Amino acid sequence: MDAQALDDVDRVPHGGATDPGVIDFSANTNPETPSGVTAVYDSALSASGRYPADDYVSFRAAAADYVDCAPAEVIPAAGAMAGMRLLFAVALDDGDSAVIPEPSFGEYAREVRLQGGRPMPVAHDAVLDVDPAEHALVVVCTPNNPTGELVDRDGLLRLAARCREAGTTLFVDEAFLDFTSQPSLAGEPGVVVARSLTKMFGLPGLRAGFLVTTGRIRDRLDRGRLPWGLSTPAAAVGTHCLRRTEFVERTRDRVAAERERVRERLATEWEVYPSDAPFLLFDTGRDDPDAILEVAREQGIVLRDARSFPRLDNHLRTAIRRPRENDRLLDALGV
């Protein structure tokens, strides 16, 4: 990590409300968790008096089944963010250029800078067309956050081929891909995929996730990862959740139905972006975003102010939650 960057790089604003008296639509996490999590956690906590086995055999096997790759290709991490930092530290040297999409997850640019790299912003819907030859890293987020759309898989595979030819690492953030039926790029040569247990399984405080990659970069990431980087409870609960395929299917169906219902209602007042993710971005147009945020907050609803994302001005983002909670949101917004 570049020491000078620590003096110059601020922290990135995120969604997430700490007030238990509100319904949090600012964070895109599932309001439901799989059954059995508490029992698994309690059992794992009792085993936490010993260091976890650093090979994480069960977690790697569950993750591999989940994204259809080989267990050896899985790199456990304390959340996708920890995995991303590990990758950027391995893939970037001082002065290296990294293509990042805008608007998208703000941590990409920050993490590039922390490694002494140079973020090169590209419109999120134009990243597939970049020439990777002059860059050490290209970042793609699919579905993209905060816009919500799924990246074309064939175009992504063509970009991966160009990155391999150029010797450029392609990083694909699949944090929300669980909510779609599109297969993961896990195991594609030259590609590093990041997955999170936060979004689908509703456990942002657990801090469990993983990278998937192959070849030399897999070896470098596995050697470079922190020893015991995934706690015993996180590994056990993560393994349990990744085996809950029926929960994933139910969640995917609920989110798809509710997303369309909420989109139709919001569209009666504002421009709503198409989305394949568990959230919707909307442009408030002539309406004051601050006034909308305040009206919602007065009724116990917290939305995400999306103006902190580059290239967005009058935009807000809302998560898709359970039907009764979504009804509260729509009533609060008067749509």
PDB file of N, CA, C and O in Angstrom, residues 127-178:
ATOM      1  N   VAL A 127     -17.362   0.264 -20.604  1.00  0.00           N
ATOM      2  CA  VAL A 127     -16.166  -0.453 -20.147  1.00  0.00           C
ATOM      3  C   VAL A 127     -15.848  -1.638 -21.050  1.00  0.00           C
ATOM      4  O   VAL A 127     -14.671  -1.953 -21.293  1.00  0.00           O
ATOM      5  N   LEU A 128     -16.872  -2.310 -21.569  1.00  0.00           N
ATOM      6  CA  LEU A 128     -16.621  -3.478 -22.415  1.00  0.00           C
ATOM      7  C   LEU A 128     -15.872  -3.129 -23.688  1.00  0.00           C
ATOM      8  O   LEU A 128     -15.309  -4.012 -24.347  1.00  0.00           O
ATOM      9  N   ASP A 129     -15.855  -1.846 -24.065  1.00  0.00           N
ATOM     10  CA  ASP A 129     -15.226  -1.438 -25.313  1.00  0.00           C
ATOM     11  C   ASP A 129     -13.793  -0.941 -25.128  1.00  0.00           C
ATOM     12  O   ASP A 129     -13.142  -0.565 -26.105  1.00  0.00           O
ATOM     13  N   VAL A 130     -13.275  -0.930 -23.892  1.00  0.00           N
ATOM     14  CA  VAL A 130     -11.945  -0.359 -23.674  1.00  0.00           C
ATOM     15  C   VAL A 130     -10.863  -1.250 -24.266  1.00  0.00           C
ATOM     16  O   VAL A 130     -11.023  -2.475 -24.384  1.00  0.00           O
ATOM     17  N   ASP A 131      -9.757  -0.605 -24.620  1.00  0.00           N
ATOM     18  CA  ASP A 131      -8.561  -1.325 -25.027  1.00  0.00           C
ATOM     19  C   ASP A 131      -7.710  -1.521 -23.785  1.00  0.00           C
ATOM     20  O   ASP A 131      -7.203  -0.554 -23.218  1.00  0.00           O
ATOM     21  N   PRO A 132      -7.539  -2.757 -23.321  1.00  0.00           N
ATOM     22  CA  PRO A 132      -6.829  -2.969 -22.058  1.00  0.00           C
ATOM     23  C   PRO A 132      -5.315  -2.879 -22.169  1.00  0.00           C
ATOM     24  O   PRO A 132      -4.616  -2.963 -21.160  1.00  0.00           O
ATOM     25  N   ALA A 133      -4.782  -2.680 -23.355  1.00  0.00           N
ATOM     26  CA  ALA A 133      -3.348  -2.824 -23.571  1.00  0.00           C
ATOM     27  C   ALA A 133      -2.509  -1.879 -22.715  1.00  0.00           C
ATOM     28  O   ALA A 133      -1.385  -2.228 -22.325  1.00  0.00           O
ATOM     29  N   GLU A 134      -3.022  -0.692 -22.424  1.00  0.00           N
ATOM     30  CA  GLU A 134      -2.236   0.285 -21.675  1.00  0.00           C
ATOM     31  C   GLU A 134      -2.570   0.298 -20.187  1.00  0.00           C
ATOM     32  O   GLU A 134      -2.147   1.204 -19.468  1.00  0.00           O
ATOM     33  N   HIS A 135      -3.288  -0.689 -19.721  1.00  0.00           N
ATOM     34  CA  HIS A 135      -3.743  -0.716 -18.333  1.00  0.00           C
ATOM     35  C   HIS A 135      -3.327  -2.015 -17.660  1.00  0.00           C
ATOM     36  O   HIS A 135      -3.265  -3.074 -18.281  1.00  0.00           O
ATOM     37  N   ALA A 136      -3.043  -1.934 -16.363  1.00  0.00           N
ATOM     38  CA  ALA A 136      -2.700  -3.130 -15.594  1.00  0.00           C
ATOM     39  C   ALA A 136      -3.945  -3.868 -15.123  1.00  0.00           C
ATOM     40  O   ALA A 136      -3.897  -5.073 -14.862  1.00  0.00           O
ATOM     41  N   LEU A 137      -5.073  -3.144 -15.023  1.00  0.00           N
ATOM     42  CA  LEU A 137      -6.297  -3.704 -14.435  1.00  0.00           C
ATOM     43  C   LEU A 137      -7.507  -3.067 -15.088  1.00  0.00           C
ATOM     44  O   LEU A 137      -7.517  -1.865 -15.371  1.00  0.00           O
ATOM     45  N   VAL A 138      -8.533  -3.870 -15.328  1.00  0.00           N
ATOM     46  CA  VAL A 138      -9.841  -3.377 -15.774  1.00  0.00           C
ATOM     47  C   VAL A 138     -10.884  -3.911 -14.803  1.00  0.00           C
ATOM     48  O   VAL A 138     -10.886  -5.105 -14.482  1.00  0.00           O
ATOM     49  N   VAL A 139     -11.767  -3.021 -14.338  1.00  0.00           N
ATOM     50  CA  VAL A 139     -12.796  -3.384 -13.366  1.00  0.00           C
ATOM     51  C   VAL A 139     -14.169  -3.340 -14.023  1.00  0.00           C
ATOM     52  O   VAL A 139     -14.507  -2.371 -14.711  1.00  0.00           O
ATOM     53  N   VAL A 140     -14.947  -4.395 -13.804  1.00  0.00           N
ATOM     54  CA  VAL A 140     -16.334  -4.458 -14.264  1.00  0.00           C
ATOM     55  C   VAL A 140     -17.201  -4.865 -13.082  1.00  0.00           C
ATOM     56  O   VAL A 140     -16.833  -5.772 -12.318  1.00  0.00           O
ATOM     57  N   CYS A 141     -18.333  -4.212 -12.931  1.00  0.00           N
ATOM     58  CA  CYS A 141     -19.303  -4.556 -11.890  1.00  0.00           C
ATOM     59  C   CYS A 141     -20.587  -5.013 -12.563  1.00  0.00           C
ATOM     60  O   CYS A 141     -21.168  -4.268 -13.360  1.00  0.00           O
ATOM     61  N   THR A 142     -21.025  -6.264 -12.254  1.00  0.00           N
ATOM     62  CA  THR A 142     -22.217  -6.790 -12.908  1.00  0.00           C
ATOM     63  C   THR A 142     -23.074  -7.595 -11.945  1.00  0.00           C
ATOM     64  O   THR A 142     -22.564  -8.543 -11.336  1.00  0.00           O
ATOM     65  N   PRO A 143     -24.335  -7.207 -11.745  1.00  0.00           N
ATOM     66  CA  PRO A 143     -24.972  -5.972 -12.174  1.00  0.00           C
ATOM     67  C   PRO A 143     -24.278  -4.757 -11.556  1.00  0.00           C
ATOM     68  O   PRO A 143     -23.782  -4.842 -10.432  1.00  0.00           O
ATOM     69  N   ASN A 144     -24.293  -3.666 -12.301  1.00  0.00           N
ATOM     70  CA  ASN A 144     -23.575  -2.486 -11.846  1.00  0.00           C
ATOM     71  C   ASN A 144     -24.312  -1.795 -10.700  1.00  0.00           C
ATOM     72  O   ASN A 144     -25.536  -1.726 -10.681  1.00  0.00           O
ATOM     73  N   ASN A 145     -23.541  -1.320  -9.749  1.00  0.00           N
ATOM     74  CA  ASN A 145     -24.069  -0.557  -8.614  1.00  0.00           C
ATOM     75  C   ASN A 145     -23.585   0.888  -8.760  1.00  0.00           C
ATOM     76  O   ASN A 145     -22.372   1.104  -8.814  1.00  0.00           O
ATOM     77  N   PRO A 146     -24.487   1.867  -8.902  1.00  0.00           N
ATOM     78  CA  PRO A 146     -25.899   1.887  -8.500  1.00  0.00           C
ATOM     79  C   PRO A 146     -26.909   1.775  -9.636  1.00  0.00           C
ATOM     80  O   PRO A 146     -28.113   1.885  -9.389  1.00  0.00           O
ATOM     81  N   THR A 147     -26.468   1.618 -10.901  1.00  0.00           N
ATOM     82  CA  THR A 147     -27.433   1.674 -11.994  1.00  0.00           C
ATOM     83  C   THR A 147     -28.271   0.414 -12.109  1.00  0.00           C
ATOM     84  O   THR A 147     -29.423   0.472 -12.548  1.00  0.00           O
ATOM     85  N   GLY A 148     -27.708  -0.746 -11.766  1.00  0.00           N
ATOM     86  CA  GLY A 148     -28.503  -1.958 -11.638  1.00  0.00           C
ATOM     87  C   GLY A 148     -28.503  -2.911 -12.808  1.00  0.00           C
ATOM     88  O   GLY A 148     -29.033  -4.014 -12.697  1.00  0.00           O
ATOM     89  N   GLU A 149     -27.914  -2.512 -13.951  1.00  0.00           N
ATOM     90  CA  GLU A 149     -28.053  -3.372 -15.128  1.00  0.00           C
ATOM     91  C   GLU A 149     -26.964  -4.434 -15.187  1.00  0.00           C
ATOM     92  O   GLU A 149     -25.826  -4.219 -14.776  1.00  0.00           O
ATOM     93  N   LEU A 150     -27.338  -5.571 -15.735  1.00  0.00           N
ATOM     94  CA  LEU A 150     -26.437  -6.699 -15.934  1.00  0.00           C
ATOM     95  C   LEU A 150     -25.563  -6.435 -17.157  1.00  0.00           C
ATOM     96  O   LEU A 150     -26.041  -5.953 -18.189  1.00  0.00           O
ATOM     97  N   VAL A 151     -24.283  -6.744 -17.058  1.00  0.00           N
ATOM     98  CA  VAL A 151     -23.368  -6.578 -18.183  1.00  0.00           C
ATOM     99  C   VAL A 151     -23.522  -7.758 -19.136  1.00  0.00           C
ATOM    100  O   VAL A 151     -23.658  -8.909 -18.706  1.00  0.00           O
ATOM    101  N   ASP A 152     -23.493  -7.476 -20.417  1.00  0.00           N
ATOM    102  CA  ASP A 152     -23.631  -8.515 -21.430  1.00  0.00           C
ATOM    103  C   ASP A 152     -22.520  -9.554 -21.277  1.00  0.00           C
ATOM    104  O   ASP A 152     -21.330  -9.216 -21.318  1.00  0.00           O
ATOM    105  N   ARG A 153     -22.893 -10.810 -21.121  1.00  0.00           N
ATOM    106  CA  ARG A 153     -21.902 -11.860 -20.860  1.00  0.00           C
ATOM    107  C   ARG A 153     -20.976 -12.093 -22.056  1.00  0.00           C
ATOM    108  O   ARG A 153     -19.762 -12.256 -21.882  1.00  0.00           O
ATOM    109  N   ASP A 154     -21.518 -12.108 -23.271  1.00  0.00           N
ATOM    110  CA  ASP A 154     -20.672 -12.321 -24.436  1.00  0.00           C
ATOM    111  C   ASP A 154     -19.655 -11.193 -24.586  1.00  0.00           C
ATOM    112  O   ASP A 154     -18.485 -11.435 -24.902  1.00  0.00           O
ATOM    113  N   GLY A 155     -20.105  -9.961 -24.345  1.00  0.00           N
ATOM    114  CA  GLY A 155     -19.187  -8.837 -24.399  1.00  0.00           C
ATOM    115  C   GLY A 155     -18.116  -8.926 -23.325  1.00  0.00           C
ATOM    116  O   GLY A 155     -16.953  -8.560 -23.548  1.00  0.00           O
ATOM    117  N   LEU A 156     -18.503  -9.432 -22.166  1.00  0.00           N
ATOM    118  CA  LEU A 156     -17.554  -9.589 -21.061  1.00  0.00           C
ATOM    119  C   LEU A 156     -16.507 -10.652 -21.404  1.00  0.00           C
ATOM    120  O   LEU A 156     -15.316 -10.489 -21.110  1.00  0.00           O
ATOM    121  N   LEU A 157     -16.932 -11.722 -22.057  1.00  0.00           N
ATOM    122  CA  LEU A 157     -15.987 -12.759 -22.470  1.00  0.00           C
ATOM    123  C   LEU A 157     -15.023 -12.242 -23.538  1.00  0.00           C
ATOM    124  O   LEU A 157     -13.835 -12.591 -23.544  1.00  0.00           O
ATOM    125  N   ARG A 158     -15.525 -11.399 -24.431  1.00  0.00           N
ATOM    126  CA  ARG A 158     -14.632 -10.798 -25.436  1.00  0.00           C
ATOM    127  C   ARG A 158     -13.615  -9.876 -24.767  1.00  0.00           C
ATOM    128  O   ARG A 158     -12.431  -9.853 -25.147  1.00  0.00           O
ATOM    129  N   LEU A 159     -14.064  -9.102 -23.771  1.00  0.00           N
ATOM    130  CA  LEU A 159     -13.139  -8.250 -23.029  1.00  0.00           C
ATOM    131  C   LEU A 159     -12.102  -9.107 -22.308  1.00  0.00           C
ATOM    132  O   LEU A 159     -10.910  -8.767 -22.285  1.00  0.00           O
ATOM    133  N   ALA A 160     -12.538 -10.222 -21.725  1.00  0.00           N
ATOM    134  CA  ALA A 160     -11.603 -11.110 -21.031  1.00  0.00           C
ATOM    135  C   ALA A 160     -10.535 -11.621 -21.987  1.00  0.00           C
ATOM    136  O   ALA A 160      -9.348 -11.718 -21.626  1.00  0.00           O
ATOM    137  N   ALA A 161     -10.917 -11.941 -23.217  1.00  0.00           N
ATOM    138  CA  ALA A 161      -9.945 -12.424 -24.205  1.00  0.00           C
ATOM    139  C   ALA A 161      -8.937 -11.332 -24.541  1.00  0.00           C
ATOM    140  O   ALA A 161      -7.727 -11.598 -24.671  1.00  0.00           O
ATOM    141  N   ARG A 162      -9.412 -10.088 -24.692  1.00  0.00           N
ATOM    142  CA  ARG A 162      -8.497  -8.985 -24.996  1.00  0.00           C
ATOM    143  C   ARG A 162      -7.557  -8.722 -23.820  1.00  0.00           C
ATOM    144  O   ARG A 162      -6.379  -8.399 -24.004  1.00  0.00           O
ATOM    145  N   CYS A 163      -8.080  -8.857 -22.593  1.00  0.00           N
ATOM    146  CA  CYS A 163      -7.239  -8.664 -21.414  1.00  0.00           C
ATOM    147  C   CYS A 163      -6.160  -9.732 -21.328  1.00  0.00           C
ATOM    148  O   CYS A 163      -5.000  -9.439 -20.998  1.00  0.00           O
ATOM    149  N   ARG A 164      -6.501 -10.976 -21.634  1.00  0.00           N
ATOM    150  CA  ARG A 164      -5.502 -12.053 -21.628  1.00  0.00           C
ATOM    151  C   ARG A 164      -4.394 -11.760 -22.638  1.00  0.00           C
ATOM    152  O   ARG A 164      -3.205 -11.928 -22.357  1.00  0.00           O
ATOM    153  N   GLU A 165      -4.798 -11.331 -23.822  1.00  0.00           N
ATOM    154  CA  GLU A 165      -3.826 -11.031 -24.874  1.00  0.00           C
ATOM    155  C   GLU A 165      -2.898  -9.894 -24.459  1.00  0.00           C
ATOM    156  O   GLU A 165      -1.698  -9.903 -24.786  1.00  0.00           O
ATOM    157  N   ALA A 166      -3.441  -8.914 -23.721  1.00  0.00           N
ATOM    158  CA  ALA A 166      -2.659  -7.749 -23.316  1.00  0.00           C
ATOM    159  C   ALA A 166      -1.897  -7.969 -22.020  1.00  0.00           C
ATOM    160  O   ALA A 166      -1.087  -7.121 -21.631  1.00  0.00           O
ATOM    161  N   GLY A 167      -2.167  -9.078 -21.320  1.00  0.00           N
ATOM    162  CA  GLY A 167      -1.550  -9.304 -20.020  1.00  0.00           C
ATOM    163  C   GLY A 167      -2.136  -8.425 -18.931  1.00  0.00           C
ATOM    164  O   GLY A 167      -1.470  -8.118 -17.934  1.00  0.00           O
ATOM    165  N   THR A 168      -3.384  -8.039 -19.101  1.00  0.00           N
ATOM    166  CA  THR A 168      -4.093  -7.163 -18.159  1.00  0.00           C
ATOM    167  C   THR A 168      -5.037  -7.994 -17.306  1.00  0.00           C
ATOM    168  O   THR A 168      -5.741  -8.871 -17.821  1.00  0.00           O
ATOM    169  N   THR A 169      -5.084  -7.732 -16.007  1.00  0.00           N
ATOM    170  CA  THR A 169      -6.006  -8.437 -15.120  1.00  0.00           C
ATOM    171  C   THR A 169      -7.411  -7.860 -15.258  1.00  0.00           C
ATOM    172  O   THR A 169      -7.612  -6.640 -15.188  1.00  0.00           O
ATOM    173  N   LEU A 170      -8.391  -8.721 -15.446  1.00  0.00           N
ATOM    174  CA  LEU A 170      -9.794  -8.304 -15.474  1.00  0.00           C
ATOM    175  C   LEU A 170     -10.431  -8.692 -14.150  1.00  0.00           C
ATOM    176  O   LEU A 170     -10.466  -9.876 -13.787  1.00  0.00           O
ATOM    177  N   PHE A 171     -10.933  -7.701 -13.424  1.00  0.00           N
ATOM    178  CA  PHE A 171     -11.595  -7.922 -12.138  1.00  0.00           C
ATOM    179  C   PHE A 171     -13.092  -7.745 -12.333  1.00  0.00           C
ATOM    180  O   PHE A 171     -13.551  -6.673 -12.752  1.00  0.00           O
ATOM    181  N   VAL A 172     -13.861  -8.777 -12.041  1.00  0.00           N
ATOM    182  CA  VAL A 172     -15.317  -8.747 -12.212  1.00  0.00           C
ATOM    183  C   VAL A 172     -15.976  -8.868 -10.843  1.00  0.00           C
ATOM    184  O   VAL A 172     -15.879  -9.914 -10.190  1.00  0.00           O
ATOM    185  N   ASP A 173     -16.629  -7.805 -10.429  1.00  0.00           N
ATOM    186  CA  ASP A 173     -17.331  -7.770  -9.151  1.00  0.00           C
ATOM    187  C   ASP A 173     -18.738  -8.314  -9.362  1.00  0.00           C
ATOM    188  O   ASP A 173     -19.578  -7.669  -9.992  1.00  0.00           O
ATOM    189  N   GLU A 174     -18.986  -9.507  -8.817  1.00  0.00           N
ATOM    190  CA  GLU A 174     -20.278 -10.180  -8.983  1.00  0.00           C
ATOM    191  C   GLU A 174     -21.100 -10.156  -7.694  1.00  0.00           C
ATOM    192  O   GLU A 174     -21.874 -11.076  -7.427  1.00  0.00           O
ATOM    193  N   ALA A 175     -20.965  -9.100  -6.910  1.00  0.00           N
ATOM    194  CA  ALA A 175     -21.636  -9.046  -5.610  1.00  0.00           C
ATOM    195  C   ALA A 175     -23.144  -9.218  -5.712  1.00  0.00           C
ATOM    196  O   ALA A 175     -23.777  -9.731  -4.788  1.00  0.00           O
ATOM    197  N   PHE A 176     -23.741  -8.795  -6.837  1.00  0.00           N
ATOM    198  CA  PHE A 176     -25.191  -8.883  -6.996  1.00  0.00           C
ATOM    199  C   PHE A 176     -25.612  -9.906  -8.051  1.00  0.00           C
ATOM    200  O   PHE A 176     -26.791  -9.985  -8.395  1.00  0.00           O
ATOM    201  N   LEU A 177     -24.667 -10.679  -8.566  1.00  0.00           N
ATOM    202  CA  LEU A 177     -25.007 -11.623  -9.630  1.00  0.00           C
ATOM    203  C   LEU A 177     -25.916 -12.739  -9.129  1.00  0.00           C
ATOM    204  O   LEU A 177     -26.654 -13.340  -9.918  1.00  0.00           O
ATOM    205  N   ASP A 178     -25.892 -13.018  -7.820  1.00  0.00           N
ATOM    206  CA  ASP A 178     -26.770 -14.045  -7.240  1.00  0.00           C
ATOM    207  C   ASP A 178     -28.244 -13.783  -7.556  1.00  0.00           C
ATOM    208  O   ASP A 178     -29.062 -14.707  -7.578  1.00  0.00           O
TER     209      ASP A 178
END
